[in-house]
mmCIF file of C-alpha atoms in Angstrom:
data_model
loop_
_atom_site.group_PDB
_atom_site.id
_atom_site.type_symbol
_atom_site.label_atom_id
_atom_site.label_comp_id
_atom_site.label_asym_id
_atom_site.label_seq_id
_atom_site.Cartn_x
_atom_site.Cartn_y
_atom_site.Cartn_z
ATOM 1 C CA UNK A 255 110.712 116.872 94.360
ATOM 2 C CA UNK A 256 108.741 114.856 96.859
ATOM 3 C CA UNK A 257 106.937 112.340 94.656
ATOM 4 C CA UNK A 258 103.438 111.614 95.915
ATOM 5 C CA UNK A 259 100.594 109.731 94.315
ATOM 6 C CA UNK A 260 97.828 112.216 93.686
ATOM 7 C CA UNK A 261 94.599 110.827 95.094
ATOM 8 C CA UNK A 262 91.152 112.227 95.610
ATOM 9 C CA UNK A 263 91.569 112.044 99.368
ATOM 10 C CA UNK A 264 94.918 112.394 101.102
ATOM 11 C CA UNK A 265 95.349 111.351 104.697
ATOM 12 C CA UNK A 266 95.561 114.344 107.007
ATOM 13 C CA UNK A 267 95.890 112.627 110.354
ATOM 14 C CA UNK A 268 97.207 109.449 111.896
ATOM 15 C CA UNK A 269 93.991 107.953 113.303
ATOM 16 C CA UNK A 270 93.674 105.678 110.279
ATOM 17 C CA UNK A 271 96.452 103.572 111.840
ATOM 18 C CA UNK A 272 94.457 102.960 115.019
ATOM 19 C CA UNK A 273 93.504 99.457 116.060
ATOM 20 C CA UNK A 274 89.861 98.390 115.705
ATOM 21 C CA UNK A 275 87.472 100.165 118.068
ATOM 22 C CA UNK A 276 86.642 96.963 119.943
ATOM 23 C CA UNK A 277 89.513 94.472 120.249
ATOM 24 C CA UNK A 278 88.861 90.786 119.709
ATOM 25 C CA UNK A 279 89.429 89.994 123.394
ATOM 26 C CA UNK A 280 86.484 92.263 124.330
ATOM 27 C CA UNK A 281 83.977 89.857 122.785
ATOM 28 C CA UNK A 282 81.251 89.020 125.302
ATOM 29 C CA UNK A 283 82.340 91.734 127.737
ATOM 30 C CA UNK A 284 80.850 95.156 128.330
ATOM 31 C CA UNK A 285 83.050 97.943 127.004
ATOM 32 C CA UNK A 286 82.016 101.591 127.311
ATOM 33 C CA UNK A 287 84.410 104.343 126.308
ATOM 34 C CA UNK A 288 82.907 107.769 125.727
ATOM 35 C CA UNK A 289 84.186 111.320 125.521
ATOM 36 C CA UNK A 290 82.277 114.603 125.531
ATOM 37 C CA UNK A 291 83.450 118.081 124.614
ATOM 38 C CA UNK A 292 82.709 120.440 127.514
ATOM 39 C CA UNK A 293 84.384 123.577 126.208
ATOM 40 C CA UNK A 294 86.923 125.184 123.889
ATOM 41 C CA UNK A 295 89.666 127.699 124.562
ATOM 42 C CA UNK A 296 90.204 130.720 122.333
ATOM 43 C CA UNK A 297 93.250 128.958 120.862
ATOM 44 C CA UNK A 298 91.303 125.818 119.960
ATOM 45 C CA UNK A 299 92.231 123.437 122.791
ATOM 46 C CA UNK A 300 89.366 121.276 124.085
ATOM 47 C CA UNK A 301 88.154 120.433 127.596
ATOM 48 C CA UNK A 302 86.944 116.837 127.426
ATOM 49 C CA UNK A 303 85.094 114.556 129.827
ATOM 50 C CA UNK A 304 86.046 110.901 129.464
ATOM 51 C CA UNK A 305 84.280 107.839 130.858
ATOM 52 C CA UNK A 306 85.839 104.374 130.831
ATOM 53 C CA UNK A 307 83.584 101.569 132.055
ATOM 54 C CA UNK A 308 84.529 97.948 131.381
ATOM 55 C CA UNK A 309 83.529 94.731 133.120
ATOM 56 C CA UNK A 310 85.814 93.840 135.978
ATOM 57 C CA UNK A 311 87.053 97.356 136.712
ATOM 58 C CA UNK A 312 85.638 100.393 138.476
ATOM 59 C CA UNK A 313 84.332 103.126 136.203
ATOM 60 C CA UNK A 314 86.649 106.106 135.668
ATOM 61 C CA UNK A 315 85.411 109.607 134.856
ATOM 62 C CA UNK A 316 87.978 112.320 134.161
ATOM 63 C CA UNK A 317 88.342 115.836 132.803
ATOM 64 C CA UNK A 318 91.142 116.191 130.256
ATOM 65 C CA UNK A 319 92.581 118.954 128.099
ATOM 66 C CA UNK A 320 93.178 118.005 124.465
ATOM 67 C CA UNK A 321 95.917 119.933 122.686
ATOM 68 C CA UNK A 322 94.998 121.865 119.527
ATOM 69 C CA UNK A 323 98.275 120.835 117.891
ATOM 70 C CA UNK A 324 97.791 117.133 118.566
ATOM 71 C CA UNK A 325 100.098 116.902 121.577
ATOM 72 C CA UNK A 326 99.473 114.637 124.574
ATOM 73 C CA UNK A 327 96.250 115.102 126.526
ATOM 74 C CA UNK A 328 96.529 116.566 130.024
ATOM 75 C CA UNK A 329 94.417 115.302 132.967
ATOM 76 C CA UNK A 330 93.085 118.096 135.192
ATOM 77 C CA UNK A 331 90.337 116.534 137.332
ATOM 78 C CA UNK A 332 88.991 113.127 138.316
ATOM 79 C CA UNK A 333 85.447 112.487 139.495
ATOM 80 C CA UNK A 334 84.789 110.784 142.841
ATOM 81 C CA UNK A 335 84.131 107.077 142.460
ATOM 82 C CA UNK A 336 80.492 107.472 143.484
ATOM 83 C CA UNK A 337 79.953 110.032 140.724
ATOM 84 C CA UNK A 338 81.779 107.951 138.124
ATOM 85 C CA UNK A 339 79.710 104.885 139.025
ATOM 86 C CA UNK A 340 76.441 106.821 138.873
ATOM 87 C CA UNK A 341 77.258 108.298 135.453
ATOM 88 C CA UNK A 342 78.345 104.888 134.174
ATOM 89 C CA UNK A 343 75.117 103.277 135.393
ATOM 90 C CA UNK A 344 72.989 105.934 133.697
ATOM 91 C CA UNK A 345 74.920 105.582 130.462
ATOM 92 C CA UNK A 346 74.538 101.802 130.455
ATOM 93 C CA UNK A 347 70.767 102.150 130.676
ATOM 94 C CA UNK A 348 70.633 104.284 127.521
ATOM 95 C CA UNK A 349 73.859 103.074 125.953
ATOM 96 C CA UNK A 350 72.331 101.367 122.918
ATOM 97 C CA UNK A 351 71.081 104.722 121.578
ATOM 98 C CA UNK A 352 73.193 105.893 118.592
ATOM 99 C CA UNK A 353 73.651 109.418 119.958
ATOM 100 C CA UNK A 354 76.169 111.203 122.227
ATOM 101 C CA UNK A 355 75.123 110.730 125.866
ATOM 102 C CA UNK A 356 77.985 111.648 128.177
ATOM 103 C CA UNK A 357 77.770 115.453 127.994
ATOM 104 C CA UNK A 358 74.241 115.557 129.400
ATOM 105 C CA UNK A 359 75.072 113.055 132.146
ATOM 106 C CA UNK A 360 78.155 115.006 133.205
ATOM 107 C CA UNK A 361 76.149 118.238 133.284
ATOM 108 C CA UNK A 362 73.573 116.575 135.542
ATOM 109 C CA UNK A 363 75.820 114.583 137.884
ATOM 110 C CA UNK A 364 79.289 116.183 137.793
ATOM 111 C CA UNK A 365 78.876 119.953 137.596
ATOM 112 C CA UNK A 366 82.354 120.402 139.043
ATOM 113 C CA UNK A 367 83.788 119.465 135.637
ATOM 114 C CA UNK A 368 82.133 122.433 133.910
ATOM 115 C CA UNK A 369 83.246 124.783 136.696
ATOM 116 C CA UNK A 370 86.834 123.580 136.425
ATOM 117 C CA UNK A 371 86.783 123.938 132.644
ATOM 118 C CA UNK A 372 85.493 127.511 132.980
ATOM 119 C CA UNK A 373 88.274 128.327 135.463
ATOM 120 C CA UNK A 374 90.757 127.235 132.788
ATOM 121 C CA UNK A 375 89.057 129.500 130.195
ATOM 122 C CA UNK A 376 87.258 126.714 128.366
ATOM 123 C CA UNK A 377 83.735 127.715 127.466
ATOM 124 C CA UNK A 378 80.897 125.503 126.310
ATOM 125 C CA UNK A 379 79.131 126.062 123.025
ATOM 126 C CA UNK A 380 76.709 124.133 120.836
ATOM 127 C CA UNK A 381 78.016 122.094 117.908
ATOM 128 C CA UNK A 382 78.088 123.627 114.446
ATOM 129 C CA UNK A 383 74.880 123.453 112.429
ATOM 130 C CA UNK A 384 75.362 121.776 109.030
ATOM 131 C CA UNK A 385 73.773 122.858 105.776
ATOM 132 C CA UNK A 386 70.120 121.741 105.581
ATOM 133 C CA UNK A 387 69.856 118.093 104.672
ATOM 134 C CA UNK A 388 73.621 117.635 104.423
ATOM 135 C CA UNK A 389 76.553 116.792 106.625
ATOM 136 C CA UNK A 390 78.453 119.760 105.255
ATOM 137 C CA UNK A 391 79.723 123.009 106.763
ATOM 138 C CA UNK A 392 81.181 126.084 105.025
ATOM 139 C CA UNK A 393 84.565 127.369 106.248
ATOM 140 C CA UNK A 394 87.191 129.862 105.104
ATOM 141 C CA UNK A 395 90.848 129.288 104.410
ATOM 142 C CA UNK A 396 93.908 131.267 105.440
ATOM 143 C CA UNK A 397 93.613 135.077 105.177
ATOM 144 C CA UNK A 398 97.088 135.095 103.590
ATOM 145 C CA UNK A 399 95.560 133.273 100.616
ATOM 146 C CA UNK A 400 92.485 135.476 100.415
ATOM 147 C CA UNK A 401 90.251 133.480 102.803
ATOM 148 C CA UNK A 402 89.278 131.026 100.085
ATOM 149 C CA UNK A 403 85.911 129.269 100.512
ATOM 150 C CA UNK A 404 86.107 125.629 101.551
ATOM 151 C CA UNK A 405 83.661 123.071 102.865
ATOM 152 C CA UNK A 406 83.869 120.420 105.538
ATOM 153 C CA UNK A 407 82.092 117.206 104.639
ATOM 154 C CA UNK A 408 81.464 114.189 106.823
ATOM 155 C CA UNK A 409 81.469 110.875 105.040
ATOM 156 C CA UNK A 410 80.917 107.403 106.447
ATOM 157 C CA UNK A 411 81.931 103.933 105.411
ATOM 158 C CA UNK A 412 81.166 100.703 107.223
ATOM 159 C CA UNK A 413 84.512 101.095 108.990
ATOM 160 C CA UNK A 414 84.954 104.805 109.700
ATOM 161 C CA UNK A 415 83.470 108.287 109.898
ATOM 162 C CA UNK A 416 85.726 110.580 107.858
ATOM 163 C CA UNK A 417 85.914 114.374 107.981
ATOM 164 C CA UNK A 418 87.032 115.857 104.659
ATOM 165 C CA UNK A 419 88.037 119.348 103.559
ATOM 166 C CA UNK A 420 86.912 120.257 100.042
ATOM 167 C CA UNK A 421 87.743 123.284 97.934
ATOM 168 C CA UNK A 422 84.477 122.977 96.015
ATOM 169 C CA UNK A 423 81.925 124.133 98.602
ATOM 170 C CA UNK A 424 79.258 125.081 96.061
ATOM 171 C CA UNK A 425 79.554 122.021 93.842
ATOM 172 C CA UNK A 426 79.021 118.306 94.152
ATOM 173 C CA UNK A 427 81.753 116.986 96.376
ATOM 174 C CA UNK A 428 83.987 114.026 95.729
ATOM 175 C CA UNK A 429 86.975 115.677 94.076
ATOM 176 C CA UNK A 430 89.857 117.709 95.465
ATOM 177 C CA UNK A 431 89.268 116.627 99.042
ATOM 178 C CA UNK A 432 91.691 116.122 101.909
ATOM 179 C CA UNK A 433 91.017 113.910 104.901
ATOM 180 C CA UNK A 434 91.326 115.848 108.149
ATOM 181 C CA UNK A 435 90.532 113.053 110.594
ATOM 182 C CA UNK A 436 88.616 109.815 110.982
ATOM 183 C CA UNK A 437 86.937 107.758 113.668
ATOM 184 C CA UNK A 438 86.864 103.947 113.378
ATOM 185 C CA UNK A 439 83.378 102.428 113.553
ATOM 186 C CA UNK A 440 82.297 98.989 114.741
ATOM 187 C CA UNK A 441 78.514 98.941 114.844
ATOM 188 C CA UNK A 442 75.757 101.523 114.476
ATOM 189 C CA UNK A 443 77.249 104.970 113.895
ATOM 190 C CA UNK A 444 76.676 107.584 116.583
ATOM 191 C CA UNK A 445 75.107 110.832 115.364
ATOM 192 C CA UNK A 446 78.232 112.985 114.826
ATOM 193 C CA UNK A 447 78.811 116.485 116.181
ATOM 194 C CA UNK A 448 81.338 119.095 115.075
ATOM 195 C CA UNK A 449 82.963 122.138 116.687
ATOM 196 C CA UNK A 450 85.533 124.594 115.360
ATOM 197 C CA UNK A 451 87.683 127.269 116.986
ATOM 198 C CA UNK A 452 90.738 129.111 115.664
ATOM 199 C CA UNK A 453 90.964 126.833 112.631
ATOM 200 C CA UNK A 454 90.885 123.624 114.702
ATOM 201 C CA UNK A 455 88.011 121.209 114.118
ATOM 202 C CA UNK A 456 86.845 118.687 116.716
ATOM 203 C CA UNK A 457 84.732 115.760 115.512
ATOM 204 C CA UNK A 458 82.723 113.716 118.018
ATOM 205 C CA UNK A 459 81.803 110.370 116.531
ATOM 206 C CA UNK A 460 81.816 106.661 117.227
ATOM 207 C CA UNK A 461 79.662 103.561 117.231
ATOM 208 C CA UNK A 462 77.654 101.196 119.404
ATOM 209 C CA UNK A 463 76.409 97.644 119.225
ATOM 210 C CA UNK A 464 74.826 95.282 121.703
ATOM 211 C CA UNK A 465 73.169 96.415 124.909
ATOM 212 C CA UNK A 466 69.814 94.848 124.042
ATOM 213 C CA UNK A 467 68.262 91.514 125.000
ATOM 214 C CA UNK A 468 71.118 90.772 127.361
ATOM 215 C CA UNK A 469 73.898 91.367 124.820
ATOM 216 C CA UNK A 470 77.052 92.994 126.159
ATOM 217 C CA UNK A 471 77.124 96.718 125.411
ATOM 218 C CA UNK A 472 80.018 97.861 123.239
ATOM 219 C CA UNK A 473 80.109 101.629 122.932
ATOM 220 C CA UNK A 474 82.997 103.815 121.764
ATOM 221 C CA UNK A 475 82.458 107.557 121.252
ATOM 222 C CA UNK A 476 85.401 109.909 121.023
ATOM 223 C CA UNK A 477 86.875 113.120 119.681
ATOM 224 C CA UNK A 478 89.191 113.524 116.725
ATOM 225 C CA UNK A 479 91.077 116.687 115.809
ATOM 226 C CA UNK A 480 91.631 118.248 112.396
ATOM 227 C CA UNK A 481 93.371 121.410 111.205
ATOM 228 C CA UNK A 482 91.845 123.600 108.496
ATOM 229 C CA UNK A 483 95.256 125.181 107.860
ATOM 230 C CA UNK A 484 96.965 121.820 107.351
ATOM 231 C CA UNK A 485 94.155 120.625 105.100
ATOM 232 C CA UNK A 486 94.368 123.751 102.945
ATOM 233 C CA UNK A 487 98.145 123.362 102.761
ATOM 234 C CA UNK A 488 97.757 119.770 101.589
ATOM 235 C CA UNK A 489 95.299 120.822 98.883
ATOM 236 C CA UNK A 490 97.638 123.507 97.530
ATOM 237 C CA UNK A 491 100.596 121.138 97.782
ATOM 238 C CA UNK A 492 98.736 118.498 95.757
ATOM 239 C CA UNK A 493 97.948 121.080 93.074
ATOM 240 C CA UNK A 494 101.594 122.109 93.042
ATOM 241 C CA UNK A 495 102.693 118.527 92.473
ATOM 242 C CA UNK A 496 100.212 118.201 89.608
ATOM 243 C CA UNK A 497 101.492 121.436 88.040
ATOM 244 C CA UNK A 498 105.081 120.271 88.462
ATOM 245 C CA UNK A 499 104.297 116.950 86.784
ATOM 246 C CA UNK A 500 102.681 118.868 83.907
ATOM 247 C CA UNK A 501 105.816 120.987 83.488
ATOM 248 C CA UNK A 502 104.269 124.263 84.699
ATOM 249 C CA UNK A 503 106.893 125.242 87.253
ATOM 250 C CA UNK A 504 105.592 128.772 87.758
ATOM 251 C CA UNK A 505 102.151 127.461 88.699
ATOM 252 C CA UNK A 506 103.727 124.803 90.910
ATOM 253 C CA UNK A 507 105.758 127.388 92.795
ATOM 254 C CA UNK A 508 102.667 129.529 93.340
ATOM 255 C CA UNK A 509 100.789 126.580 94.797
ATOM 256 C CA UNK A 510 103.668 125.648 97.104
ATOM 257 C CA UNK A 511 103.811 129.273 98.274
ATOM 258 C CA UNK A 512 100.085 129.140 99.035
ATOM 259 C CA UNK A 513 100.551 125.895 100.944
ATOM 260 C CA UNK A 514 103.272 127.498 103.056
ATOM 261 C CA UNK A 515 101.110 130.572 103.658
ATOM 262 C CA UNK A 516 98.310 128.330 104.937
ATOM 263 C CA UNK A 517 100.577 126.249 107.194
ATOM 264 C CA UNK A 518 104.222 127.351 107.565
ATOM 265 C CA UNK A 519 105.035 124.138 109.459
ATOM 266 C CA UNK A 520 104.002 121.752 106.663
ATOM 267 C CA UNK A 521 107.320 120.123 105.736
ATOM 268 C CA UNK A 522 106.170 118.680 102.414
ATOM 269 C CA UNK A 523 105.313 122.072 100.921
ATOM 270 C CA UNK A 524 108.550 123.637 102.207
ATOM 271 C CA UNK A 525 110.599 120.840 100.690
ATOM 272 C CA UNK A 526 108.701 120.963 97.398
ATOM 273 C CA UNK A 527 109.121 124.751 97.257
ATOM 274 C CA UNK A 528 112.866 124.242 97.708
ATOM 275 C CA UNK A 529 112.959 121.680 94.908
ATOM 276 C CA UNK A 530 110.955 123.843 92.511
ATOM 277 C CA UNK A 531 113.104 126.898 93.258
ATOM 278 C CA UNK A 532 116.265 124.861 92.658
ATOM 279 C CA UNK A 533 114.997 123.632 89.282
ATOM 280 C CA UNK A 534 114.429 127.194 88.020
ATOM 281 C CA UNK A 535 117.816 128.355 89.319
ATOM 282 C CA UNK A 536 116.677 130.338 92.362
ATOM 283 C CA UNK A 537 119.384 128.798 94.501
ATOM 284 C CA UNK A 538 119.314 131.063 97.546
ATOM 285 C CA UNK A 539 115.541 130.842 97.754
ATOM 286 C CA UNK A 540 115.767 127.057 97.520
ATOM 287 C CA UNK A 541 118.285 126.922 100.368
ATOM 288 C CA UNK A 542 116.056 129.070 102.577
ATOM 289 C CA UNK A 543 113.089 126.747 102.037
ATOM 290 C CA UNK A 544 115.258 123.686 102.594
ATOM 291 C CA UNK A 545 116.580 125.062 105.879
ATOM 292 C CA UNK A 546 113.062 125.848 107.056
ATOM 293 C CA UNK A 547 111.957 122.305 106.260
ATOM 294 C CA UNK A 548 114.985 120.795 108.002
ATOM 295 C CA UNK A 549 114.356 122.891 111.105
ATOM 296 C CA UNK A 550 110.995 121.121 111.441
ATOM 297 C CA UNK A 551 111.991 117.566 110.438
ATOM 298 C CA UNK A 552 115.696 117.081 109.761
ATOM 299 C CA UNK A 553 115.518 113.322 109.251
ATOM 300 C CA UNK A 554 112.785 113.553 106.638
ATOM 301 C CA UNK A 555 114.586 116.255 104.672
ATOM 302 C CA UNK A 556 117.822 114.283 104.715
ATOM 303 C CA UNK A 557 116.143 111.115 103.470
ATOM 304 C CA UNK A 558 114.367 112.997 100.682
ATOM 305 C CA UNK A 559 117.183 115.318 99.685
ATOM 306 C CA UNK A 560 120.253 113.116 99.457
ATOM 307 C CA UNK A 561 119.306 111.649 96.069
ATOM 308 C CA UNK A 562 116.697 114.105 94.784
ATOM 309 C CA UNK A 563 117.627 115.001 91.207
ATOM 310 C CA UNK A 564 116.123 118.458 91.654
ATOM 311 C CA UNK A 565 118.722 119.255 94.331
ATOM 312 C CA UNK A 566 121.740 118.037 92.355
ATOM 313 C CA UNK A 567 123.242 121.521 91.977
ATOM 314 C CA UNK A 568 122.499 122.454 95.580
ATOM 315 C CA UNK A 569 124.381 119.448 96.914
ATOM 316 C CA UNK A 570 127.627 120.986 95.661
ATOM 317 C CA UNK A 571 127.298 123.621 98.388
ATOM 318 C CA UNK A 572 128.929 122.771 101.739
ATOM 319 C CA UNK A 573 126.027 124.250 103.725
ATOM 320 C CA UNK A 574 123.486 122.110 101.877
ATOM 321 C CA UNK A 575 125.624 118.989 102.270
ATOM 322 C CA UNK A 576 125.817 119.673 106.002
ATOM 323 C CA UNK A 577 122.063 120.163 106.084
ATOM 324 C CA UNK A 578 121.575 116.805 104.369
ATOM 325 C CA UNK A 579 124.125 115.034 106.567
ATOM 326 C CA UNK A 580 126.594 114.516 103.699
ATOM 327 C CA UNK A 581 130.282 114.749 104.583
ATOM 328 C CA UNK A 582 131.373 115.020 100.965
ATOM 329 C CA UNK A 583 129.652 115.549 97.615
ATOM 330 C CA UNK A 584 127.409 112.614 96.800
ATOM 331 C CA UNK A 585 128.248 110.575 93.665
ATOM 332 C CA UNK A 586 125.581 112.071 91.420
ATOM 333 C CA UNK A 587 125.634 109.400 88.723
ATOM 334 C CA UNK A 588 125.190 106.454 91.078
ATOM 335 C CA UNK A 589 121.571 105.409 91.656
ATOM 336 C CA UNK A 590 120.334 105.312 95.251
ATOM 337 C CA UNK A 591 120.365 101.951 97.024
ATOM 338 C CA UNK A 592 117.254 99.798 96.541
#
């Protein structure tokens, strides 16, 4: 079994590892980095305008496509230098405002970006409207699990804006939440905006400081991606681990099955389903889950499975040993290396 510490919020994306929004060497220099969502495809990809304007370099304004699955962004259009400079100048004048600015400037001064996005089947739409007086939005989970009601909640600390998925949409939040994405903050928080298409959530957030009384303007506003399916899978997986720890293997297996139904590519739930099936003697089922997990991330499954006590019986099988990269049966009574 994949042993995980059960926490109120589990990390659902990698942005938490990002460097600070404004690096130390930027002190005293103007730094403007802003993105704007211009449209979404039916699959959930995003068409994004991006402005980079820093002292000592010409402003750059580009149209990019952001991948719904978190793959590399794809540049599709670059604004003429005169347009980029004009947009940058306008943004500097209003840059101290804690609100998204680039979308309106692009619409006014670079209409070609919207036309190109439309040609690629990206269509503009307003951001989602939160519940009155709250930064919270109701969403539904995977149809395979009965379209369970969930809620998106936006929380802020002094260091980050954090988008959370909660399975308690009608109650006070704070428990049973999964982090979908986060944006580092370094100054006054920008008013956030949220879009969703095909289960993919795009959060526009960021921060600004300076820009007044001659201070250098530091402004960073960008998009972060989250997946409702992956968040739901993480919630069910966490419940399965809790049930397993409590000795309720039937409940644990049900939760792992729900996690897989929500997101069939979530390796942790596939591996945990294999472990739980092995413990109750459902060997063939365990092998199927293990193979599915290994097909997605072989290295991770091999690291986890070579010394997992739950897979002791499975490791006697040649096909499982091959899957785990073991040439011969592992010495079961020898503890793993430190």
